[in-house]
Coordinates of N, CA and C in Angstrom, one line a residue:
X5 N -9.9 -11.9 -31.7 CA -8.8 -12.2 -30.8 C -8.1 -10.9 -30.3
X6 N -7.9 -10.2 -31.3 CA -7.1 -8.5 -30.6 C -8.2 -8.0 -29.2
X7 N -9.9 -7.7 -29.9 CA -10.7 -7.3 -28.9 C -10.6 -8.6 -27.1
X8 N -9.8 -9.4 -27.3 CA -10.1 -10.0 -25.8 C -8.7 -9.7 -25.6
X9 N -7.2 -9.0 -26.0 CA -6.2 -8.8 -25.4 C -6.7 -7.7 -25.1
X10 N -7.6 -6.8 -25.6 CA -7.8 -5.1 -25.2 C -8.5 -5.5 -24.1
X11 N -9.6 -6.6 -24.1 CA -10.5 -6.0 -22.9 C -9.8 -7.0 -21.9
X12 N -9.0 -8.0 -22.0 CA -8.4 -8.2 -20.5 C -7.1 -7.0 -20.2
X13 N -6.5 -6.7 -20.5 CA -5.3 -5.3 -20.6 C -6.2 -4.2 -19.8
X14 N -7.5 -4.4 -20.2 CA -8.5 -3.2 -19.4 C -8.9 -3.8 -18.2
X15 N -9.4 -4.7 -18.2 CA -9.5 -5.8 -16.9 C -8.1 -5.6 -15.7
X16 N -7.3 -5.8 -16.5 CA -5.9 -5.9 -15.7 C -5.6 -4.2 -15.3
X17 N -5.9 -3.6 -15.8 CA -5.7 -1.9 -15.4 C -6.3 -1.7 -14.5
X18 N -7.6 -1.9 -14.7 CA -8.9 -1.8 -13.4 C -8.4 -2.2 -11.7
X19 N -7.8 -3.7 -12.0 CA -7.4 -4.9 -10.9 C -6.3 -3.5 -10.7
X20 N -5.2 -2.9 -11.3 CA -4.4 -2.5 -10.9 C -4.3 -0.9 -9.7
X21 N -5.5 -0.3 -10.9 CA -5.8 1.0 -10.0 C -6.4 0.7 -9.2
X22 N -7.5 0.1 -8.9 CA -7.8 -0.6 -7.3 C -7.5 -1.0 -6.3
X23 N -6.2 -1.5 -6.7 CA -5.0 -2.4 -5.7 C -4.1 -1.2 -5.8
X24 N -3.9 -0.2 -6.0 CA -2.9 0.7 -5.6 C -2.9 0.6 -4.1
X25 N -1.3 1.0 -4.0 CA -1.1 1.3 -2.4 C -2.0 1.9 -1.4
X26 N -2.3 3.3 -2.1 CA -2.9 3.6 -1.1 C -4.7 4.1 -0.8
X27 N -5.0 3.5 -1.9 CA -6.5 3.3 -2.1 C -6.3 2.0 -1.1
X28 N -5.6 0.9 -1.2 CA -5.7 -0.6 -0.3 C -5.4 0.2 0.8
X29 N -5.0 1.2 1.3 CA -4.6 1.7 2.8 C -6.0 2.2 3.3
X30 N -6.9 2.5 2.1 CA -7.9 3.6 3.1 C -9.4 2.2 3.0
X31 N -8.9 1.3 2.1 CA -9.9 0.7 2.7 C -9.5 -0.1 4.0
X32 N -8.0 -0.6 4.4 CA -7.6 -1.0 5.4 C -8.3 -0.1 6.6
X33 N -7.8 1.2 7.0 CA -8.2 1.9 7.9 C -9.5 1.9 8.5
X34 N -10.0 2.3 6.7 CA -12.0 2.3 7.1 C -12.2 1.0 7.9
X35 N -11.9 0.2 6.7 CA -12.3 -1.3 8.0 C -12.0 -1.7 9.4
X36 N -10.9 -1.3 9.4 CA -10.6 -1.4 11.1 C -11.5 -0.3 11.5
X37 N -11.3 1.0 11.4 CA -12.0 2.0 11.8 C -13.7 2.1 12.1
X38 N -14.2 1.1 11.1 CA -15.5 0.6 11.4 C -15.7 -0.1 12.5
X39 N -14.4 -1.3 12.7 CA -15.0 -1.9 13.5 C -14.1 -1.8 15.0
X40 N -13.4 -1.1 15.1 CA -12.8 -0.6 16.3 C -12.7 0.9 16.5
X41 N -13.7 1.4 16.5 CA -13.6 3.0 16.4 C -13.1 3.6 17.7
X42 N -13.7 2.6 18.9 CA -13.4 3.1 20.7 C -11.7 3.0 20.3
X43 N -11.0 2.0 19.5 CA -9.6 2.0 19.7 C -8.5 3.1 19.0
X44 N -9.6 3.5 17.8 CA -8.7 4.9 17.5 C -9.1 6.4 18.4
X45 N -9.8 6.1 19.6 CA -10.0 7.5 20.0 C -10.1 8.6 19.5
X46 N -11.1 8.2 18.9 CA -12.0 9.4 17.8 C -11.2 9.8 16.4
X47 N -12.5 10.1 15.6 CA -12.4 10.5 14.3 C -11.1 11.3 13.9
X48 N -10.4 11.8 14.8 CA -9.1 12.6 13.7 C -8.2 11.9 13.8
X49 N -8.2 10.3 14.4 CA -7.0 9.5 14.2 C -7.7 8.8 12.6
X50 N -8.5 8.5 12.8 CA -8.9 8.2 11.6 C -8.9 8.8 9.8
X51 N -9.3 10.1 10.6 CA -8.6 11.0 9.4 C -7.2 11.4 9.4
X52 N -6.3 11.4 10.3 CA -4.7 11.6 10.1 C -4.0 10.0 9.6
X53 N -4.5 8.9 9.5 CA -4.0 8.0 9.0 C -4.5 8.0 7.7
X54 N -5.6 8.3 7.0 CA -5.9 8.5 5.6 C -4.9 9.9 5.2
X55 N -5.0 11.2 5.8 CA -4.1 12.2 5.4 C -2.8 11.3 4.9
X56 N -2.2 10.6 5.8 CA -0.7 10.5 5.6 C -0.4 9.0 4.8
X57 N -1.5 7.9 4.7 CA -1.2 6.7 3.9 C -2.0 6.5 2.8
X58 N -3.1 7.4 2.9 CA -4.1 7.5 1.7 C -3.5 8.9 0.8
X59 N -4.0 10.1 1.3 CA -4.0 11.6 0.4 C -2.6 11.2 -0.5
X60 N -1.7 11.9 0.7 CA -0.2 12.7 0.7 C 0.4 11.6 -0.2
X61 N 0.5 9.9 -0.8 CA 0.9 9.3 -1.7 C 0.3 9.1 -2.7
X62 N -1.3 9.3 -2.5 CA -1.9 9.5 -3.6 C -1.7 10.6 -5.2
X63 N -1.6 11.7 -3.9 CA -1.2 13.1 -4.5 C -0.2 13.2 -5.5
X64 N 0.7 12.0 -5.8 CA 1.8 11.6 -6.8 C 1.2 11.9 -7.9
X65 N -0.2 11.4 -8.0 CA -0.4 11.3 -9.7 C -0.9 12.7 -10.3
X66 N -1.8 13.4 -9.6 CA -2.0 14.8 -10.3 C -0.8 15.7 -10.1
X67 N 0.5 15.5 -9.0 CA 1.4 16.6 -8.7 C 2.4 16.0 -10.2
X68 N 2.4 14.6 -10.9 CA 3.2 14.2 -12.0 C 3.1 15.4 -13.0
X69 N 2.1 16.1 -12.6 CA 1.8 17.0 -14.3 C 1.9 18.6 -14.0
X70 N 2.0 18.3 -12.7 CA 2.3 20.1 -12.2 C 3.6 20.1 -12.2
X71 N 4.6 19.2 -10.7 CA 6.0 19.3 -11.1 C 6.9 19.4 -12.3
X72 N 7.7 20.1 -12.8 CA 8.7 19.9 -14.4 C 9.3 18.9 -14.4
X73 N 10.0 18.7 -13.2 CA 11.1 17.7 -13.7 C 10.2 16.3 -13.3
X74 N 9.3 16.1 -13.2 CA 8.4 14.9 -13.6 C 7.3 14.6 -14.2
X75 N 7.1 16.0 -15.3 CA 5.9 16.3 -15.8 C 6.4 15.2 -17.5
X76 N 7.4 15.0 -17.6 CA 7.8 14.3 -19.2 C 8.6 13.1 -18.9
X77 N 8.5 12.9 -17.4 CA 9.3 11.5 -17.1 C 8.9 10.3 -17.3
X78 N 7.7 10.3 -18.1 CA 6.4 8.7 -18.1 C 6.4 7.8 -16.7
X79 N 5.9 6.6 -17.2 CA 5.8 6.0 -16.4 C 6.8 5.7 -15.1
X80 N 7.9 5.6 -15.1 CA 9.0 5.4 -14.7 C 9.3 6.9 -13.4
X81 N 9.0 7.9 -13.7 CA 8.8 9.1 -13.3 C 7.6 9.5 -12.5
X82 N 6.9 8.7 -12.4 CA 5.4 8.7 -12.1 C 5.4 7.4 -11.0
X83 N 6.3 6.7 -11.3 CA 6.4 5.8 -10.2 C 7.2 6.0 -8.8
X84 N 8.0 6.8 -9.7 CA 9.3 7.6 -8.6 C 8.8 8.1 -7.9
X85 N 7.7 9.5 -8.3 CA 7.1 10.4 -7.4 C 6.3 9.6 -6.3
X86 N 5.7 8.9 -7.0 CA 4.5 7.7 -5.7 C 5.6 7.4 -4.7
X87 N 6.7 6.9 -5.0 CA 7.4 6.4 -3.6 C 7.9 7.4 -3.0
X88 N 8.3 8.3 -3.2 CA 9.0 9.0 -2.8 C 7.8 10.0 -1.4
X89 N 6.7 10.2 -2.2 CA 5.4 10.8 -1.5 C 5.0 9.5 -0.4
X90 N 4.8 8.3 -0.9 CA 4.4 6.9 -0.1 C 5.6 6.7 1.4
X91 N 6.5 7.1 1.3 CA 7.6 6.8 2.3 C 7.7 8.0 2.8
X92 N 7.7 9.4 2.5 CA 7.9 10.4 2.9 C 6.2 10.3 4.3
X93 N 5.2 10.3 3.7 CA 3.8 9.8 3.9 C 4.2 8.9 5.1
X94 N 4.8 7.9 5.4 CA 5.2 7.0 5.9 C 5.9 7.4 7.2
X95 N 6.7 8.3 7.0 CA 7.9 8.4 7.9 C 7.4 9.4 9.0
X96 N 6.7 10.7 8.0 CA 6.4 12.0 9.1 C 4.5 11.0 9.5
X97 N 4.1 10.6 9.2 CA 3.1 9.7 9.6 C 3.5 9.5 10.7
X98 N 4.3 8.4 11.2 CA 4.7 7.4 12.3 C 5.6 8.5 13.0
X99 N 6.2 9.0 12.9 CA 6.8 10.4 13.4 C 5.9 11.2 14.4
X100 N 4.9 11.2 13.7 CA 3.9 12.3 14.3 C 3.0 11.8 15.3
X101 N 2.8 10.2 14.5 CA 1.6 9.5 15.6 C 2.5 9.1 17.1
X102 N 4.0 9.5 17.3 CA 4.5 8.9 18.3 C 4.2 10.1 19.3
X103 N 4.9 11.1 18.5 CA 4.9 12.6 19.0 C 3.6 13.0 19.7
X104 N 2.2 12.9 19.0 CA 1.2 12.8 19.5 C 0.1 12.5 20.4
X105 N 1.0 11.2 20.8 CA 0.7 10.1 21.7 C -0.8 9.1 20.9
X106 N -0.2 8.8 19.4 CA -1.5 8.4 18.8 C -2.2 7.4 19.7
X107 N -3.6 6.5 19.6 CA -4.2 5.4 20.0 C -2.9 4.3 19.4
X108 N -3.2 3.5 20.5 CA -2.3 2.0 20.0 C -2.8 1.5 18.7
X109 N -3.8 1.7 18.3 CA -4.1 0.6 16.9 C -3.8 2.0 15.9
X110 N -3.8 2.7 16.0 CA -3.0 3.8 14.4 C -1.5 3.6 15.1
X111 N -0.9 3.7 15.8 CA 0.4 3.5 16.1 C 1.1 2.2 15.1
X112 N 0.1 1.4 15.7 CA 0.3 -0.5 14.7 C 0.0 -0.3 13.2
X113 N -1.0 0.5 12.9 CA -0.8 0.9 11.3 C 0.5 1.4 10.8
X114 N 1.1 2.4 11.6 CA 1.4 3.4 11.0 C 3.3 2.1 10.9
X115 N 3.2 1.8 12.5 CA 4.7 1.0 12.5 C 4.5 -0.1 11.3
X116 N 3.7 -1.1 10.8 CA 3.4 -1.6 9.6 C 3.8 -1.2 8.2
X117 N 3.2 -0.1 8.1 CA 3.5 0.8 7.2 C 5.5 1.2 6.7
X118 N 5.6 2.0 8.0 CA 6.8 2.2 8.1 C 8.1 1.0 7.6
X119 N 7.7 0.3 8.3 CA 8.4 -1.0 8.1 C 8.8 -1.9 6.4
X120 N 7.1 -1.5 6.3 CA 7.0 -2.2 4.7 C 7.9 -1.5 3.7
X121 N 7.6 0.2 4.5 CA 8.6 1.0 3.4 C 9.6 0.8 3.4
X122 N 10.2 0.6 4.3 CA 11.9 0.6 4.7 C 12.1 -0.5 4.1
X123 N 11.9 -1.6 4.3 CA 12.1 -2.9 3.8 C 12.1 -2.9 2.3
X124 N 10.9 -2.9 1.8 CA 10.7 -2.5 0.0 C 12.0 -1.7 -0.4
X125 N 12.0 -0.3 0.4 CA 13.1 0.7 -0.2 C 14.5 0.0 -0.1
X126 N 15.6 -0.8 1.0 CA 16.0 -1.3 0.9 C 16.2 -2.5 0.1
X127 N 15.2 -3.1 -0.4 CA 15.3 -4.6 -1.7 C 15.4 -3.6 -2.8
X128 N 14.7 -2.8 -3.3 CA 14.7 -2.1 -4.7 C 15.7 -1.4 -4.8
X129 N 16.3 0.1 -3.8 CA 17.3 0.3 -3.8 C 18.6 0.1 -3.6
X130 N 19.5 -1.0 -2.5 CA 20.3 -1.4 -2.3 C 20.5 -2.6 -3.0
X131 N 19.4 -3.7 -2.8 CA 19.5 -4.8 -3.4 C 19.3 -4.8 -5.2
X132 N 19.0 -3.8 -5.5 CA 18.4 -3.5 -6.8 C 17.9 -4.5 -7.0
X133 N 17.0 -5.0 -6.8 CA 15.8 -5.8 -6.6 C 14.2 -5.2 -6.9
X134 N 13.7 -4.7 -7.8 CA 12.5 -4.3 -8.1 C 11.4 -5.5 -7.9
X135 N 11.1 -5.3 -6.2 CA 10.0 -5.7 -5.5 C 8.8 -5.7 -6.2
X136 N 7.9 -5.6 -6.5 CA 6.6 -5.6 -6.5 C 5.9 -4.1 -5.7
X137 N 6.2 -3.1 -4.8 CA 5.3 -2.4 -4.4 C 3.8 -2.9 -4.1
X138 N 3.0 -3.3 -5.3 CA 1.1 -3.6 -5.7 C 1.3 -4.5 -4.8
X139 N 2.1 -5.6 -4.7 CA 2.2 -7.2 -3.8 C 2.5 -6.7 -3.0
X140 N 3.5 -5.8 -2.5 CA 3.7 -6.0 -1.2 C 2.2 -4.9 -0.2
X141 N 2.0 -3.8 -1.0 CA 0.9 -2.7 -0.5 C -0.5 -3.5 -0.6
X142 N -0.2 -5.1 -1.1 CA -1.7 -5.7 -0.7 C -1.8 -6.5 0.6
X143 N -0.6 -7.5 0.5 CA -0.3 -8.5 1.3 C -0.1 -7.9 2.4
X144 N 0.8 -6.8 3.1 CA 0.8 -6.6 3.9 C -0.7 -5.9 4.9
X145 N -1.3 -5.4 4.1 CA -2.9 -5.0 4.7 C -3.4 -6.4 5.3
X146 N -3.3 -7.2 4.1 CA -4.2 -8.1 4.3 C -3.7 -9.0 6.1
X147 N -2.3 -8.8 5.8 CA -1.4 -9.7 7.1 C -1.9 -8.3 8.2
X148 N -2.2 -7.0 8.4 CA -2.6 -6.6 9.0 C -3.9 -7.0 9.9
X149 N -5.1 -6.7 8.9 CA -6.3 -7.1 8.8 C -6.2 -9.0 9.5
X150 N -5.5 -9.5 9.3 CA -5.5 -10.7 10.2 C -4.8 -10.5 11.0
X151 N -4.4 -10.1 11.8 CA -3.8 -9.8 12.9 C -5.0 -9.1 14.0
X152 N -6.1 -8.5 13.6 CA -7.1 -7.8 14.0 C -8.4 -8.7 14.0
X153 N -8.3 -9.3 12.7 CA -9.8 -10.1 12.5 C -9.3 -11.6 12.3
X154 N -8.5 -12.2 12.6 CA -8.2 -13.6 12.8 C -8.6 -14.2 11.3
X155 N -9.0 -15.4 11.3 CA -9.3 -16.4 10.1 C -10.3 -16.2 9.6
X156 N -11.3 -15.5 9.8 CA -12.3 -15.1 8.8 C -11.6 -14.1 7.6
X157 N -10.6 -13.3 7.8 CA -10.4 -12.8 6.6 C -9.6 -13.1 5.6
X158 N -8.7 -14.4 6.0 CA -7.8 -15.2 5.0 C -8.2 -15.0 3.4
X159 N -9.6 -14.9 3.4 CA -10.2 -15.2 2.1 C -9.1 -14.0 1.1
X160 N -9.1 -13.0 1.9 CA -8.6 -11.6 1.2 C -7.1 -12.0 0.5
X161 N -6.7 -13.2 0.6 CA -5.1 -13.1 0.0 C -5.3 -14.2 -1.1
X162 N -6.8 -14.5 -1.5 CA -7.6 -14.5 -2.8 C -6.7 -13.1 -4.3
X163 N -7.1 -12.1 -3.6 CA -6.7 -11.2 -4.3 C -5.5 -11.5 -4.7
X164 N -4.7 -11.6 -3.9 CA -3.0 -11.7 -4.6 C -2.5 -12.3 -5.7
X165 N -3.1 -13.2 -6.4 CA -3.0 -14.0 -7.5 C -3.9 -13.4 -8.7
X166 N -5.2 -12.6 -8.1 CA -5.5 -11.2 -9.3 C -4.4 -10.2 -10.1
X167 N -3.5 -10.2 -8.3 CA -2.8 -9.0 -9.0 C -1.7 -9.7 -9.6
X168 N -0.9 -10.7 -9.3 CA -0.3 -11.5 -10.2 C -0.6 -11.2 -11.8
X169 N -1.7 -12.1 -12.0 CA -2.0 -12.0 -13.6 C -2.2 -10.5 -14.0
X170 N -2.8 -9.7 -13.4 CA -2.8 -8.0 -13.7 C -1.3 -7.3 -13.5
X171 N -0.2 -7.7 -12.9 CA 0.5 -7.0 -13.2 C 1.4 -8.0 -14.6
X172 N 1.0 -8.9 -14.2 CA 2.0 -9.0 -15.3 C 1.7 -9.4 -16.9
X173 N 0.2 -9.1 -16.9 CA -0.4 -9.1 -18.2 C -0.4 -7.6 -18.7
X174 N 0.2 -6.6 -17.8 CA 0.7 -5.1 -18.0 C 2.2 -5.0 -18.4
X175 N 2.7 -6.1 -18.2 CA 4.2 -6.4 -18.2 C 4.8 -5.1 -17.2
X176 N 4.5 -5.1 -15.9 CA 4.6 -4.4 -14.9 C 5.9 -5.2 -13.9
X177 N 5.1 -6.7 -13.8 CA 6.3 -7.2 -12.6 C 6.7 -8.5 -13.3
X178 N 7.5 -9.0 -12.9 CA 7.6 -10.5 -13.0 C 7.5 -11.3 -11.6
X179 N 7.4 -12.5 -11.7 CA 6.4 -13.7 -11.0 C 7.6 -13.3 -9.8
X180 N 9.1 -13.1 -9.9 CA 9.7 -13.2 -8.9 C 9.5 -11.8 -8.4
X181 N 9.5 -10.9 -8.5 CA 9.4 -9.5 -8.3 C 8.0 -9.3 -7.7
X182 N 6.7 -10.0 -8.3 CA 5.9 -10.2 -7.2 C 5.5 -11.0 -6.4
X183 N 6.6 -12.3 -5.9 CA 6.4 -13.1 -5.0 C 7.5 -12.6 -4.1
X184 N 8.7 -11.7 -4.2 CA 9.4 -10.8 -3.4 C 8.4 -9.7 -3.1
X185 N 7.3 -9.0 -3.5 CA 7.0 -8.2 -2.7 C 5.6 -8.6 -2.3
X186 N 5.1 -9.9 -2.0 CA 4.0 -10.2 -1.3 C 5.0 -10.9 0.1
X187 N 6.1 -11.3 -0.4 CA 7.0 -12.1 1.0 C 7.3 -10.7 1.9
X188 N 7.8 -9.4 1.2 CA 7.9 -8.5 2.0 C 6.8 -7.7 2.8
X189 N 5.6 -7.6 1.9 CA 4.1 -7.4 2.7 C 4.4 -7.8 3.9
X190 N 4.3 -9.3 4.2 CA 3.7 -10.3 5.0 C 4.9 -10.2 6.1
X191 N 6.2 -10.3 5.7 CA 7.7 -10.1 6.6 C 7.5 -8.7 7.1
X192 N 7.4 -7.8 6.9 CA 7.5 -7.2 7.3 C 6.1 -5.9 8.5
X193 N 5.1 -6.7 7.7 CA 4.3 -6.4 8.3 C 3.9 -7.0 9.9
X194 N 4.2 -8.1 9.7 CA 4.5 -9.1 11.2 C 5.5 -8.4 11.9
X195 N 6.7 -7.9 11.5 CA 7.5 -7.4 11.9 C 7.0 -6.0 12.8
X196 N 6.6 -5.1 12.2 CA 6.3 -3.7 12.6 C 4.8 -4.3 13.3
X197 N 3.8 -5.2 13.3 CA 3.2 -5.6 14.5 C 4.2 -6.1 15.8
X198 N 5.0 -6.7 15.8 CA 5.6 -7.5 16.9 C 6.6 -6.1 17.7
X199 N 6.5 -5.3 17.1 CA 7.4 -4.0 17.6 C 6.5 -3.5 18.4
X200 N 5.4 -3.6 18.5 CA 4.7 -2.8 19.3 C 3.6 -4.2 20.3

């Protein structure tokens, strides 16, 4: 009985580092990027949207052990730095792609992006409302990705109820915390599409 709480708890880890934010961002990109490459106007739009939604929030988890004042903060500390890098990632992203004159479809990523953050950061910080992040950094790809690929890709919000049981067999979210940040995905990600 103990060995099947260990190996679903491992199951549930796996589902989790998978579904991180921004590992789901770079298979977002790749996929559009496969299949609309004429619309990002070549390869460095494609690599400045992984730089700034993939790397630069990624980079939270090895800079956890270099920074001091987040090198002994655990989990909680470790989560801080990811947003903090994820929104910062976010902001000089969409900042730059305007400045730039990015292709319109990294523009639509980036305003998506932008949006989710702001929104998220507002329910957790203002509302003290601890969103989901995992739910919202899936759902909203996925509400991307349909907006691009229509009803063939519905199947992908399949996943969302993975991460359900994986975060919360982590004791990471609760049911409402991630059905507030799969509603924020989806709200907001519609949102930062209809802006542009």
């Amino acid at each position: 009985m103990n060995y099947e709480i260990t190996k679903k708890e491992r199951i549930a880890r796996i589902v989790s580092i998978l579904t991180v934010v921004p590992l789901v961002a770079l298979f977002t990109i790749t996929l559009l990027y496969i299949n609309f490459k004429e619309d990002f106007q070549g390869f460095f739009w494609y690599f400045y949207s992984i730089l700034f939604l993939t790397i630069l929030p990624i980079s939270a988890y090895p800079l956890k052990y270099i920074l001091p004042s987040y090198r002994n903060s655990g989990r909680g500390g470790e989560r801080k730095l990811a947003f903090i890098l994820a929104i910062l990632g976010y902001v000089l992203g969409s900042f730059f792609v305007f400045i730039l004159k990015g292709s319109l479809i990294v523009k639509k990523i980036f305003s998506v992006y932008f949006t989710s953050g702001i929104i998220l950061t507002f329910a957790n910080k203002s509302l003290k409302f601890k969103a989901s992040g995992h739910a919202c950094g899936v759902s909203g790809p996925i509400t991307l990705l349909y907006h691009f690929f229509g009803n063939p890709i519905l199947f992908l919000y399949l996943i969302i109820p993975l991460i359900f049981w994986a975060r919360i067999k982590l004791k990471r979210h609760t049911y409402k915390e991630l059905i507030a940040g799969t509603l924020i995905g989806i709200f907001s990600t519609t949102i930062g599409i209809w802006l542009l």
